[in-house]
Amino acid sequence: MIGFTLFALIYRRNYPAFWNGMGAMAEQIEDPGIVPRGIVEGLLSLTWTATLLLAIAGTQALPTHQAALAIPAQAAILALVTAVLMTVGKPMSNGQVNPVLTAAYAFDRRLPSSWIYSIAQIAGAIIAIQLFERLLGNPVMAAWVTSSLTYERYAGEWLGAAAFIMVLLWTRRSVPAKAALLAGAVLGIAYWASNGAVLINPAFTFAIAYATMETNPVIIDALPSILLAQFGGAIMGLFVGRFIWRRGS
């Protein structure tokens, strides 16, 4: 985290600060800095994923009488880390840390360059999970993945992704300074309300599927449904949010 903060301060002038919006994305079509920012997105995604995995491992190791605190603690860490990374990453990249948001704007504006961010985010998440497996082993994550594969999760992904996009659309117009904090809050609430199943983040979903394809084939079967729910919710949130936005103009 200290390294990311220093990097942001040093390169603040080299990488223009812009937020996640249709107008800002349109400015990047011919932007020569798209690849460096894609690398930053990958590093941010790696940090996000590694932090969440460490939170899961740490809180699941709590004593029995404190086990009820595991999910709320993980949700709080997820919310805080998301807000911090989106804020720190803003001067250097889109600071999205989430392909749901990238894909929703790409679908709306059909910007091919947006997919560089999604690829970088997914790659960062996969690397983080591979490092997690090498350093800490996989039993905690394997048990968590299995317990998270429920059909109720798909509805949660729809609603969570829609809420995530609508909050960002609203904050971009009304309170941009609080956008990262509110985005983190939405992710944290979705995670908490679903008992740790809903993440609204295809980078993490892809990475889990890649990491567990040999030991847990169930998630491979569930992967298309989860991703469709995440992207479908994002697109729905984008169009509903824009409709509300226009009505309020």
PDB file of N, CA and C in Angstrom, residues 34-127:
ATOM      1  N   ILE A  34      -2.471   3.960 -22.410  1.00  0.00           N
ATOM      2  CA  ILE A  34      -3.439   2.923 -22.077  1.00  0.00           C
ATOM      3  C   ILE A  34      -2.772   1.666 -21.534  1.00  0.00           C
ATOM      4  N   VAL A  35      -1.604   1.287 -22.106  1.00  0.00           N
ATOM      5  CA  VAL A  35      -0.928   0.067 -21.661  1.00  0.00           C
ATOM      6  C   VAL A  35      -0.333   0.232 -20.266  1.00  0.00           C
ATOM      7  N   PRO A  36       0.414   1.336 -19.978  1.00  0.00           N
ATOM      8  CA  PRO A  36       0.894   1.516 -18.605  1.00  0.00           C
ATOM      9  C   PRO A  36      -0.230   1.508 -17.583  1.00  0.00           C
ATOM     10  N   ARG A  37      -1.356   2.115 -17.908  1.00  0.00           N
ATOM     11  CA  ARG A  37      -2.463   2.126 -16.958  1.00  0.00           C
ATOM     12  C   ARG A  37      -3.065   0.734 -16.821  1.00  0.00           C
ATOM     13  N   GLY A  38      -3.017  -0.044 -17.903  1.00  0.00           N
ATOM     14  CA  GLY A  38      -3.474  -1.424 -17.809  1.00  0.00           C
ATOM     15  C   GLY A  38      -2.617  -2.222 -16.845  1.00  0.00           C
ATOM     16  N   ILE A  39      -1.310  -1.974 -16.873  1.00  0.00           N
ATOM     17  CA  ILE A  39      -0.405  -2.651 -15.942  1.00  0.00           C
ATOM     18  C   ILE A  39      -0.746  -2.266 -14.508  1.00  0.00           C
ATOM     19  N   VAL A  40      -1.024  -0.985 -14.304  1.00  0.00           N
ATOM     20  CA  VAL A  40      -1.401  -0.527 -12.963  1.00  0.00           C
ATOM     21  C   VAL A  40      -2.682  -1.209 -12.504  1.00  0.00           C
ATOM     22  N   GLU A  41      -3.658  -1.359 -13.415  1.00  0.00           N
ATOM     23  CA  GLU A  41      -4.900  -2.049 -13.054  1.00  0.00           C
ATOM     24  C   GLU A  41      -4.601  -3.477 -12.605  1.00  0.00           C
ATOM     25  N   GLY A  42      -3.673  -4.135 -13.299  1.00  0.00           N
ATOM     26  CA  GLY A  42      -3.306  -5.488 -12.908  1.00  0.00           C
ATOM     27  C   GLY A  42      -2.692  -5.534 -11.520  1.00  0.00           C
ATOM     28  N   LEU A  43      -1.827  -4.561 -11.213  1.00  0.00           N
ATOM     29  CA  LEU A  43      -1.211  -4.510  -9.890  1.00  0.00           C
ATOM     30  C   LEU A  43      -2.241  -4.207  -8.810  1.00  0.00           C
ATOM     31  N   LEU A  44      -3.172  -3.308  -9.110  1.00  0.00           N
ATOM     32  CA  LEU A  44      -4.232  -2.999  -8.150  1.00  0.00           C
ATOM     33  C   LEU A  44      -5.099  -4.228  -7.900  1.00  0.00           C
ATOM     34  N   SER A  45      -5.424  -4.949  -8.971  1.00  0.00           N
ATOM     35  CA  SER A  45      -6.246  -6.145  -8.833  1.00  0.00           C
ATOM     36  C   SER A  45      -5.514  -7.217  -8.039  1.00  0.00           C
ATOM     37  N   LEU A  46      -4.207  -7.344  -8.258  1.00  0.00           N
ATOM     38  CA  LEU A  46      -3.407  -8.301  -7.494  1.00  0.00           C
ATOM     39  C   LEU A  46      -3.468  -7.967  -6.007  1.00  0.00           C
ATOM     40  N   THR A  47      -3.293  -6.690  -5.685  1.00  0.00           N
ATOM     41  CA  THR A  47      -3.341  -6.264  -4.281  1.00  0.00           C
ATOM     42  C   THR A  47      -4.712  -6.508  -3.673  1.00  0.00           C
ATOM     43  N   TRP A  48      -5.774  -6.177  -4.420  1.00  0.00           N
ATOM     44  CA  TRP A  48      -7.147  -6.373  -3.942  1.00  0.00           C
ATOM     45  C   TRP A  48      -7.403  -7.845  -3.642  1.00  0.00           C
ATOM     46  N   THR A  49      -7.035  -8.720  -4.577  1.00  0.00           N
ATOM     47  CA  THR A  49      -7.298 -10.150  -4.422  1.00  0.00           C
ATOM     48  C   THR A  49      -6.488 -10.739  -3.281  1.00  0.00           C
ATOM     49  N   ALA A  50      -5.209 -10.409  -3.216  1.00  0.00           N
ATOM     50  CA  ALA A  50      -4.362 -10.945  -2.159  1.00  0.00           C
ATOM     51  C   ALA A  50      -4.853 -10.506  -0.786  1.00  0.00           C
ATOM     52  N   THR A  51      -5.276  -9.247  -0.680  1.00  0.00           N
ATOM     53  CA  THR A  51      -5.774  -8.751   0.604  1.00  0.00           C
ATOM     54  C   THR A  51      -7.041  -9.477   1.028  1.00  0.00           C
ATOM     55  N   LEU A  52      -7.963  -9.695   0.079  1.00  0.00           N
ATOM     56  CA  LEU A  52      -9.197 -10.404   0.409  1.00  0.00           C
ATOM     57  C   LEU A  52      -8.906 -11.837   0.834  1.00  0.00           C
ATOM     58  N   LEU A  53      -7.998 -12.514   0.130  1.00  0.00           N
ATOM     59  CA  LEU A  53      -7.661 -13.890   0.482  1.00  0.00           C
ATOM     60  C   LEU A  53      -7.023 -13.961   1.869  1.00  0.00           C
ATOM     61  N   LEU A  54      -6.160 -13.019   2.164  1.00  0.00           N
ATOM     62  CA  LEU A  54      -5.553 -12.978   3.493  1.00  0.00           C
ATOM     63  C   LEU A  54      -6.598 -12.701   4.563  1.00  0.00           C
ATOM     64  N   ALA A  55      -7.565 -11.839   4.249  1.00  0.00           N
ATOM     65  CA  ALA A  55      -8.640 -11.561   5.204  1.00  0.00           C
ATOM     66  C   ALA A  55      -9.471 -12.810   5.458  1.00  0.00           C
ATOM     67  N   ILE A  56      -9.771 -13.546   4.391  1.00  0.00           N
ATOM     68  CA  ILE A  56     -10.540 -14.784   4.534  1.00  0.00           C
ATOM     69  C   ILE A  56      -9.774 -15.784   5.386  1.00  0.00           C
ATOM     70  N   ALA A  57      -8.489 -15.960   5.081  1.00  0.00           N
ATOM     71  CA  ALA A  57      -7.672 -16.915   5.831  1.00  0.00           C
ATOM     72  C   ALA A  57      -7.544 -16.507   7.295  1.00  0.00           C
ATOM     73  N   GLY A  58      -7.318 -15.209   7.518  1.00  0.00           N
ATOM     74  CA  GLY A  58      -7.127 -14.746   8.882  1.00  0.00           C
ATOM     75  C   GLY A  58      -8.378 -14.810   9.733  1.00  0.00           C
ATOM     76  N   THR A  59      -9.504 -14.367   9.177  1.00  0.00           N
ATOM     77  CA  THR A  59     -10.730 -14.331   9.974  1.00  0.00           C
ATOM     78  C   THR A  59     -11.346 -15.714  10.158  1.00  0.00           C
ATOM     79  N   GLN A  60     -11.109 -16.637   9.223  1.00  0.00           N
ATOM     80  CA  GLN A  60     -11.627 -17.989   9.406  1.00  0.00           C
ATOM     81  C   GLN A  60     -10.827 -18.756  10.449  1.00  0.00           C
ATOM     82  N   ALA A  61      -9.683 -18.207  10.840  1.00  0.00           N
ATOM     83  CA  ALA A  61      -8.880 -18.837  11.880  1.00  0.00           C
ATOM     84  C   ALA A  61      -9.227 -18.304  13.271  1.00  0.00           C
ATOM     85  N   LEU A  62     -10.265 -17.472  13.350  1.00  0.00           N
ATOM     86  CA  LEU A  62     -10.675 -16.933  14.646  1.00  0.00           C
ATOM     87  C   LEU A  62     -11.149 -18.048  15.575  1.00  0.00           C
ATOM     88  N   PRO A  63     -11.014 -17.855  16.893  1.00  0.00           N
ATOM     89  CA  PRO A  63     -11.544 -18.841  17.846  1.00  0.00           C
ATOM     90  C   PRO A  63     -13.043 -19.040  17.657  1.00  0.00           C
ATOM     91  N   THR A  64     -13.556 -20.157  18.128  1.00  0.00           N
ATOM     92  CA  THR A  64     -14.963 -20.506  17.925  1.00  0.00           C
ATOM     93  C   THR A  64     -15.904 -19.414  18.417  1.00  0.00           C
ATOM     94  N   HIS A  65     -15.621 -18.836  19.577  1.00  0.00           N
ATOM     95  CA  HIS A  65     -16.532 -17.843  20.141  1.00  0.00           C
ATOM     96  C   HIS A  65     -16.516 -16.527  19.363  1.00  0.00           C
ATOM     97  N   GLN A  66     -15.557 -16.366  18.441  1.00  0.00           N
ATOM     98  CA  GLN A  66     -15.497 -15.160  17.619  1.00  0.00           C
ATOM     99  C   GLN A  66     -15.803 -15.440  16.150  1.00  0.00           C
ATOM    100  N   ALA A  67     -16.219 -16.659  15.843  1.00  0.00           N
ATOM    101  CA  ALA A  67     -16.428 -17.056  14.446  1.00  0.00           C
ATOM    102  C   ALA A  67     -17.488 -16.198  13.760  1.00  0.00           C
ATOM    103  N   ALA A  68     -18.482 -15.713  14.516  1.00  0.00           N
ATOM    104  CA  ALA A  68     -19.550 -14.908  13.926  1.00  0.00           C
ATOM    105  C   ALA A  68     -19.031 -13.578  13.379  1.00  0.00           C
ATOM    106  N   LEU A  69     -17.837 -13.189  13.804  1.00  0.00           N
ATOM    107  CA  LEU A  69     -17.268 -11.923  13.346  1.00  0.00           C
ATOM    108  C   LEU A  69     -16.540 -12.057  12.014  1.00  0.00           C
ATOM    109  N   ALA A  70     -16.362 -13.286  11.526  1.00  0.00           N
ATOM    110  CA  ALA A  70     -15.535 -13.511  10.336  1.00  0.00           C
ATOM    111  C   ALA A  70     -16.059 -12.765   9.116  1.00  0.00           C
ATOM    112  N   ILE A  71     -17.331 -12.993   8.753  1.00  0.00           N
ATOM    113  CA  ILE A  71     -17.884 -12.372   7.548  1.00  0.00           C
ATOM    114  C   ILE A  71     -17.938 -10.847   7.666  1.00  0.00           C
ATOM    115  N   PRO A  72     -18.440 -10.285   8.787  1.00  0.00           N
ATOM    116  CA  PRO A  72     -18.420  -8.821   8.907  1.00  0.00           C
ATOM    117  C   PRO A  72     -17.010  -8.240   8.806  1.00  0.00           C
ATOM    118  N   ALA A  73     -16.036  -8.925   9.395  1.00  0.00           N
ATOM    119  CA  ALA A  73     -14.662  -8.434   9.326  1.00  0.00           C
ATOM    120  C   ALA A  73     -14.133  -8.477   7.899  1.00  0.00           C
ATOM    121  N   GLN A  74     -14.415  -9.570   7.192  1.00  0.00           N
ATOM    122  CA  GLN A  74     -13.993  -9.678   5.795  1.00  0.00           C
ATOM    123  C   GLN A  74     -14.654  -8.596   4.947  1.00  0.00           C
ATOM    124  N   ALA A  75     -15.947  -8.349   5.185  1.00  0.00           N
ATOM    125  CA  ALA A  75     -16.675  -7.333   4.423  1.00  0.00           C
ATOM    126  C   ALA A  75     -16.086  -5.948   4.667  1.00  0.00           C
ATOM    127  N   ALA A  76     -15.743  -5.664   5.916  1.00  0.00           N
ATOM    128  CA  ALA A  76     -15.159  -4.361   6.242  1.00  0.00           C
ATOM    129  C   ALA A  76     -13.807  -4.185   5.563  1.00  0.00           C
ATOM    130  N   ILE A  77     -12.995  -5.246   5.576  1.00  0.00           N
ATOM    131  CA  ILE A  77     -11.688  -5.184   4.921  1.00  0.00           C
ATOM    132  C   ILE A  77     -11.856  -4.997   3.420  1.00  0.00           C
ATOM    133  N   LEU A  78     -12.795  -5.740   2.828  1.00  0.00           N
ATOM    134  CA  LEU A  78     -13.062  -5.623   1.395  1.00  0.00           C
ATOM    135  C   LEU A  78     -13.480  -4.201   1.032  1.00  0.00           C
ATOM    136  N   ALA A  79     -14.384  -3.621   1.820  1.00  0.00           N
ATOM    137  CA  ALA A  79     -14.861  -2.262   1.551  1.00  0.00           C
ATOM    138  C   ALA A  79     -13.726  -1.253   1.653  1.00  0.00           C
ATOM    139  N   LEU A  80     -12.926  -1.373   2.702  1.00  0.00           N
ATOM    140  CA  LEU A  80     -11.838  -0.420   2.924  1.00  0.00           C
ATOM    141  C   LEU A  80     -10.770  -0.528   1.838  1.00  0.00           C
ATOM    142  N   VAL A  81     -10.369  -1.761   1.520  1.00  0.00           N
ATOM    143  CA  VAL A  81      -9.327  -1.961   0.510  1.00  0.00           C
ATOM    144  C   VAL A  81      -9.794  -1.462  -0.854  1.00  0.00           C
ATOM    145  N   THR A  82     -11.064  -1.731  -1.196  1.00  0.00           N
ATOM    146  CA  THR A  82     -11.602  -1.251  -2.473  1.00  0.00           C
ATOM    147  C   THR A  82     -11.541   0.269  -2.547  1.00  0.00           C
ATOM    148  N   ALA A  83     -11.989   0.933  -1.486  1.00  0.00           N
ATOM    149  CA  ALA A  83     -11.993   2.397  -1.473  1.00  0.00           C
ATOM    150  C   ALA A  83     -10.578   2.959  -1.582  1.00  0.00           C
ATOM    151  N   VAL A  84      -9.640   2.360  -0.850  1.00  0.00           N
ATOM    152  CA  VAL A  84      -8.258   2.850  -0.868  1.00  0.00           C
ATOM    153  C   VAL A  84      -7.628   2.659  -2.241  1.00  0.00           C
ATOM    154  N   LEU A  85      -7.800   1.468  -2.829  1.00  0.00           N
ATOM    155  CA  LEU A  85      -7.173   1.195  -4.120  1.00  0.00           C
ATOM    156  C   LEU A  85      -7.780   2.041  -5.234  1.00  0.00           C
ATOM    157  N   MET A  86      -9.100   2.256  -5.190  1.00  0.00           N
ATOM    158  CA  MET A  86      -9.724   3.101  -6.208  1.00  0.00           C
ATOM    159  C   MET A  86      -9.229   4.537  -6.091  1.00  0.00           C
ATOM    160  N   THR A  87      -8.969   4.983  -4.868  1.00  0.00           N
ATOM    161  CA  THR A  87      -8.470   6.343  -4.654  1.00  0.00           C
ATOM    162  C   THR A  87      -7.012   6.467  -5.076  1.00  0.00           C
ATOM    163  N   VAL A  88      -6.190   5.508  -4.641  1.00  0.00           N
ATOM    164  CA  VAL A  88      -4.769   5.533  -4.970  1.00  0.00           C
ATOM    165  C   VAL A  88      -4.552   5.353  -6.467  1.00  0.00           C
ATOM    166  N   GLY A  89      -5.371   4.485  -7.094  1.00  0.00           N
ATOM    167  CA  GLY A  89      -5.192   4.203  -8.508  1.00  0.00           C
ATOM    168  C   GLY A  89      -5.746   5.256  -9.434  1.00  0.00           C
ATOM    169  N   LYS A  90      -6.512   6.185  -8.912  1.00  0.00           N
ATOM    170  CA  LYS A  90      -7.165   7.182  -9.766  1.00  0.00           C
ATOM    171  C   LYS A  90      -6.186   8.006 -10.602  1.00  0.00           C
ATOM    172  N   PRO A  91      -5.077   8.518 -10.040  1.00  0.00           N
ATOM    173  CA  PRO A  91      -4.169   9.319 -10.865  1.00  0.00           C
ATOM    174  C   PRO A  91      -3.428   8.501 -11.918  1.00  0.00           C
ATOM    175  N   MET A  92      -3.291   7.176 -11.710  1.00  0.00           N
ATOM    176  CA  MET A  92      -2.453   6.363 -12.583  1.00  0.00           C
ATOM    177  C   MET A  92      -3.245   5.565 -13.600  1.00  0.00           C
ATOM    178  N   SER A  93      -4.500   5.271 -13.294  1.00  0.00           N
ATOM    179  CA  SER A  93      -5.315   4.446 -14.182  1.00  0.00           C
ATOM    180  C   SER A  93      -6.765   4.782 -13.907  1.00  0.00           C
ATOM    181  N   ASN A  94      -7.666   3.978 -14.404  1.00  0.00           N
ATOM    182  CA  ASN A  94      -9.070   4.188 -14.059  1.00  0.00           C
ATOM    183  C   ASN A  94      -9.330   3.890 -12.592  1.00  0.00           C
ATOM    184  N   GLY A  95      -8.446   3.147 -11.964  1.00  0.00           N
ATOM    185  CA  GLY A  95      -8.625   2.814 -10.563  1.00  0.00           C
ATOM    186  C   GLY A  95      -9.878   2.011 -10.313  1.00  0.00           C
ATOM    187  N   GLN A  96     -10.266   1.178 -11.290  1.00  0.00           N
ATOM    188  CA  GLN A  96     -11.535   0.460 -11.172  1.00  0.00           C
ATOM    189  C   GLN A  96     -11.411  -0.800 -10.329  1.00  0.00           C
ATOM    190  N   VAL A  97     -10.332  -1.553 -10.530  1.00  0.00           N
ATOM    191  CA  VAL A  97     -10.104  -2.794  -9.799  1.00  0.00           C
ATOM    192  C   VAL A  97     -11.265  -3.757  -9.997  1.00  0.00           C
ATOM    193  N   ASN A  98     -12.033  -3.582 -11.075  1.00  0.00           N
ATOM    194  CA  ASN A  98     -13.241  -4.389 -11.234  1.00  0.00           C
ATOM    195  C   ASN A  98     -13.700  -4.416 -12.691  1.00  0.00           C
ATOM    196  N   PRO A  99     -13.574  -5.569 -13.369  1.00  0.00           N
ATOM    197  CA  PRO A  99     -13.990  -5.666 -14.771  1.00  0.00           C
ATOM    198  C   PRO A  99     -15.486  -5.445 -14.996  1.00  0.00           C
ATOM    199  N   VAL A 100     -16.314  -5.596 -13.948  1.00  0.00           N
ATOM    200  CA  VAL A 100     -17.744  -5.314 -14.105  1.00  0.00           C
ATOM    201  C   VAL A 100     -17.937  -3.875 -14.568  1.00  0.00           C
ATOM    202  N   LEU A 101     -17.249  -2.959 -13.909  1.00  0.00           N
ATOM    203  CA  LEU A 101     -17.366  -1.545 -14.264  1.00  0.00           C
ATOM    204  C   LEU A 101     -16.755  -1.275 -15.633  1.00  0.00           C
ATOM    205  N   THR A 102     -15.591  -1.850 -15.884  1.00  0.00           N
ATOM    206  CA  THR A 102     -14.937  -1.682 -17.180  1.00  0.00           C
ATOM    207  C   THR A 102     -15.828  -2.174 -18.307  1.00  0.00           C
ATOM    208  N   ALA A 103     -16.386  -3.373 -18.139  1.00  0.00           N
ATOM    209  CA  ALA A 103     -17.208  -3.970 -19.192  1.00  0.00           C
ATOM    210  C   ALA A 103     -18.505  -3.202 -19.410  1.00  0.00           C
ATOM    211  N   ALA A 104     -19.085  -2.682 -18.344  1.00  0.00           N
ATOM    212  CA  ALA A 104     -20.337  -1.938 -18.484  1.00  0.00           C
ATOM    213  C   ALA A 104     -20.131  -0.690 -19.334  1.00  0.00           C
ATOM    214  N   TYR A 105     -19.050   0.032 -19.081  1.00  0.00           N
ATOM    215  CA  TYR A 105     -18.771   1.223 -19.871  1.00  0.00           C
ATOM    216  C   TYR A 105     -18.342   0.866 -21.286  1.00  0.00           C
ATOM    217  N   ALA A 106     -17.603  -0.246 -21.440  1.00  0.00           N
ATOM    218  CA  ALA A 106     -17.201  -0.677 -22.776  1.00  0.00           C
ATOM    219  C   ALA A 106     -18.425  -1.041 -23.604  1.00  0.00           C
ATOM    220  N   PHE A 107     -19.398  -1.712 -22.973  1.00  0.00           N
ATOM    221  CA  PHE A 107     -20.629  -2.088 -23.666  1.00  0.00           C
ATOM    222  C   PHE A 107     -21.395  -0.843 -24.092  1.00  0.00           C
ATOM    223  N   ASP A 108     -21.413   0.152 -23.232  1.00  0.00           N
ATOM    224  CA  ASP A 108     -22.173   1.364 -23.509  1.00  0.00           C
ATOM    225  C   ASP A 108     -21.518   2.201 -24.606  1.00  0.00           C
ATOM    226  N   ARG A 109     -20.190   2.307 -24.548  1.00  0.00           N
ATOM    227  CA  ARG A 109     -19.471   3.155 -25.498  1.00  0.00           C
ATOM    228  C   ARG A 109     -18.732   2.356 -26.575  1.00  0.00           C
ATOM    229  N   ARG A 110     -18.697   1.042 -26.412  1.00  0.00           N
ATOM    230  CA  ARG A 110     -18.026   0.162 -27.371  1.00  0.00           C
ATOM    231  C   ARG A 110     -16.578   0.595 -27.604  1.00  0.00           C
ATOM    232  N   LEU A 111     -15.847   0.745 -26.514  1.00  0.00           N
ATOM    233  CA  LEU A 111     -14.449   1.140 -26.603  1.00  0.00           C
ATOM    234  C   LEU A 111     -13.557  -0.091 -26.486  1.00  0.00           C
ATOM    235  N   PRO A 112     -12.897  -0.506 -27.561  1.00  0.00           N
ATOM    236  CA  PRO A 112     -12.047  -1.696 -27.493  1.00  0.00           C
ATOM    237  C   PRO A 112     -10.948  -1.586 -26.442  1.00  0.00           C
ATOM    238  N   SER A 113     -10.415  -0.372 -26.231  1.00  0.00           N
ATOM    239  CA  SER A 113      -9.321  -0.210 -25.280  1.00  0.00           C
ATOM    240  C   SER A 113      -9.728  -0.564 -23.857  1.00  0.00           C
ATOM    241  N   SER A 114     -11.028  -0.510 -23.565  1.00  0.00           N
ATOM    242  CA  SER A 114     -11.490  -0.826 -22.220  1.00  0.00           C
ATOM    243  C   SER A 114     -11.161  -2.254 -21.830  1.00  0.00           C
ATOM    244  N   TRP A 115     -11.092  -3.137 -22.812  1.00  0.00           N
ATOM    245  CA  TRP A 115     -10.857  -4.545 -22.487  1.00  0.00           C
ATOM    246  C   TRP A 115      -9.436  -4.790 -22.017  1.00  0.00           C
ATOM    247  N   ILE A 116      -8.507  -3.867 -22.316  1.00  0.00           N
ATOM    248  CA  ILE A 116      -7.153  -3.992 -21.782  1.00  0.00           C
ATOM    249  C   ILE A 116      -7.203  -3.978 -20.265  1.00  0.00           C
ATOM    250  N   TYR A 117      -8.065  -3.122 -19.719  1.00  0.00           N
ATOM    251  CA  TYR A 117      -8.188  -3.049 -18.271  1.00  0.00           C
ATOM    252  C   TYR A 117      -8.730  -4.356 -17.703  1.00  0.00           C
ATOM    253  N   SER A 118      -9.743  -4.922 -18.343  1.00  0.00           N
ATOM    254  CA  SER A 118     -10.330  -6.166 -17.846  1.00  0.00           C
ATOM    255  C   SER A 118      -9.316  -7.301 -17.859  1.00  0.00           C
ATOM    256  N   ILE A 119      -8.557  -7.407 -18.944  1.00  0.00           N
ATOM    257  CA  ILE A 119      -7.539  -8.458 -19.031  1.00  0.00           C
ATOM    258  C   ILE A 119      -6.495  -8.271 -17.938  1.00  0.00           C
ATOM    259  N   ALA A 120      -6.075  -7.024 -17.726  1.00  0.00           N
ATOM    260  CA  ALA A 120      -5.085  -6.741 -16.692  1.00  0.00           C
ATOM    261  C   ALA A 120      -5.625  -7.069 -15.306  1.00  0.00           C
ATOM    262  N   GLN A 121      -6.889  -6.741 -15.066  1.00  0.00           N
ATOM    263  CA  GLN A 121      -7.498  -7.016 -13.768  1.00  0.00           C
ATOM    264  C   GLN A 121      -7.574  -8.516 -13.503  1.00  0.00           C
ATOM    265  N   ILE A 122      -8.010  -9.276 -14.502  1.00  0.00           N
ATOM    266  CA  ILE A 122      -8.121 -10.729 -14.348  1.00  0.00           C
ATOM    267  C   ILE A 122      -6.740 -11.347 -14.145  1.00  0.00           C
ATOM    268  N   ALA A 123      -5.756 -10.889 -14.924  1.00  0.00           N
ATOM    269  CA  ALA A 123      -4.397 -11.413 -14.784  1.00  0.00           C
ATOM    270  C   ALA A 123      -3.852 -11.140 -13.387  1.00  0.00           C
ATOM    271  N   GLY A 124      -4.096  -9.931 -12.884  1.00  0.00           N
ATOM    272  CA  GLY A 124      -3.636  -9.599 -11.539  1.00  0.00           C
ATOM    273  C   GLY A 124      -4.260 -10.483 -10.484  1.00  0.00           C
ATOM    274  N   ALA A 125      -5.552 -10.775 -10.639  1.00  0.00           N
ATOM    275  CA  ALA A 125      -6.242 -11.630  -9.676  1.00  0.00           C
ATOM    276  C   ALA A 125      -5.709 -13.059  -9.728  1.00  0.00           C
ATOM    277  N   ILE A 126      -5.471 -13.575 -10.928  1.00  0.00           N
ATOM    278  CA  ILE A 126      -4.944 -14.939 -11.069  1.00  0.00           C
ATOM    279  C   ILE A 126      -3.564 -15.049 -10.425  1.00  0.00           C
ATOM    280  N   ILE A 127      -2.707 -14.069 -10.683  1.00  0.00           N
ATOM    281  CA  ILE A 127      -1.368 -14.089 -10.086  1.00  0.00           C
ATOM    282  C   ILE A 127      -1.460 -14.061  -8.568  1.00  0.00           C
TER     283      ILE A 127
END
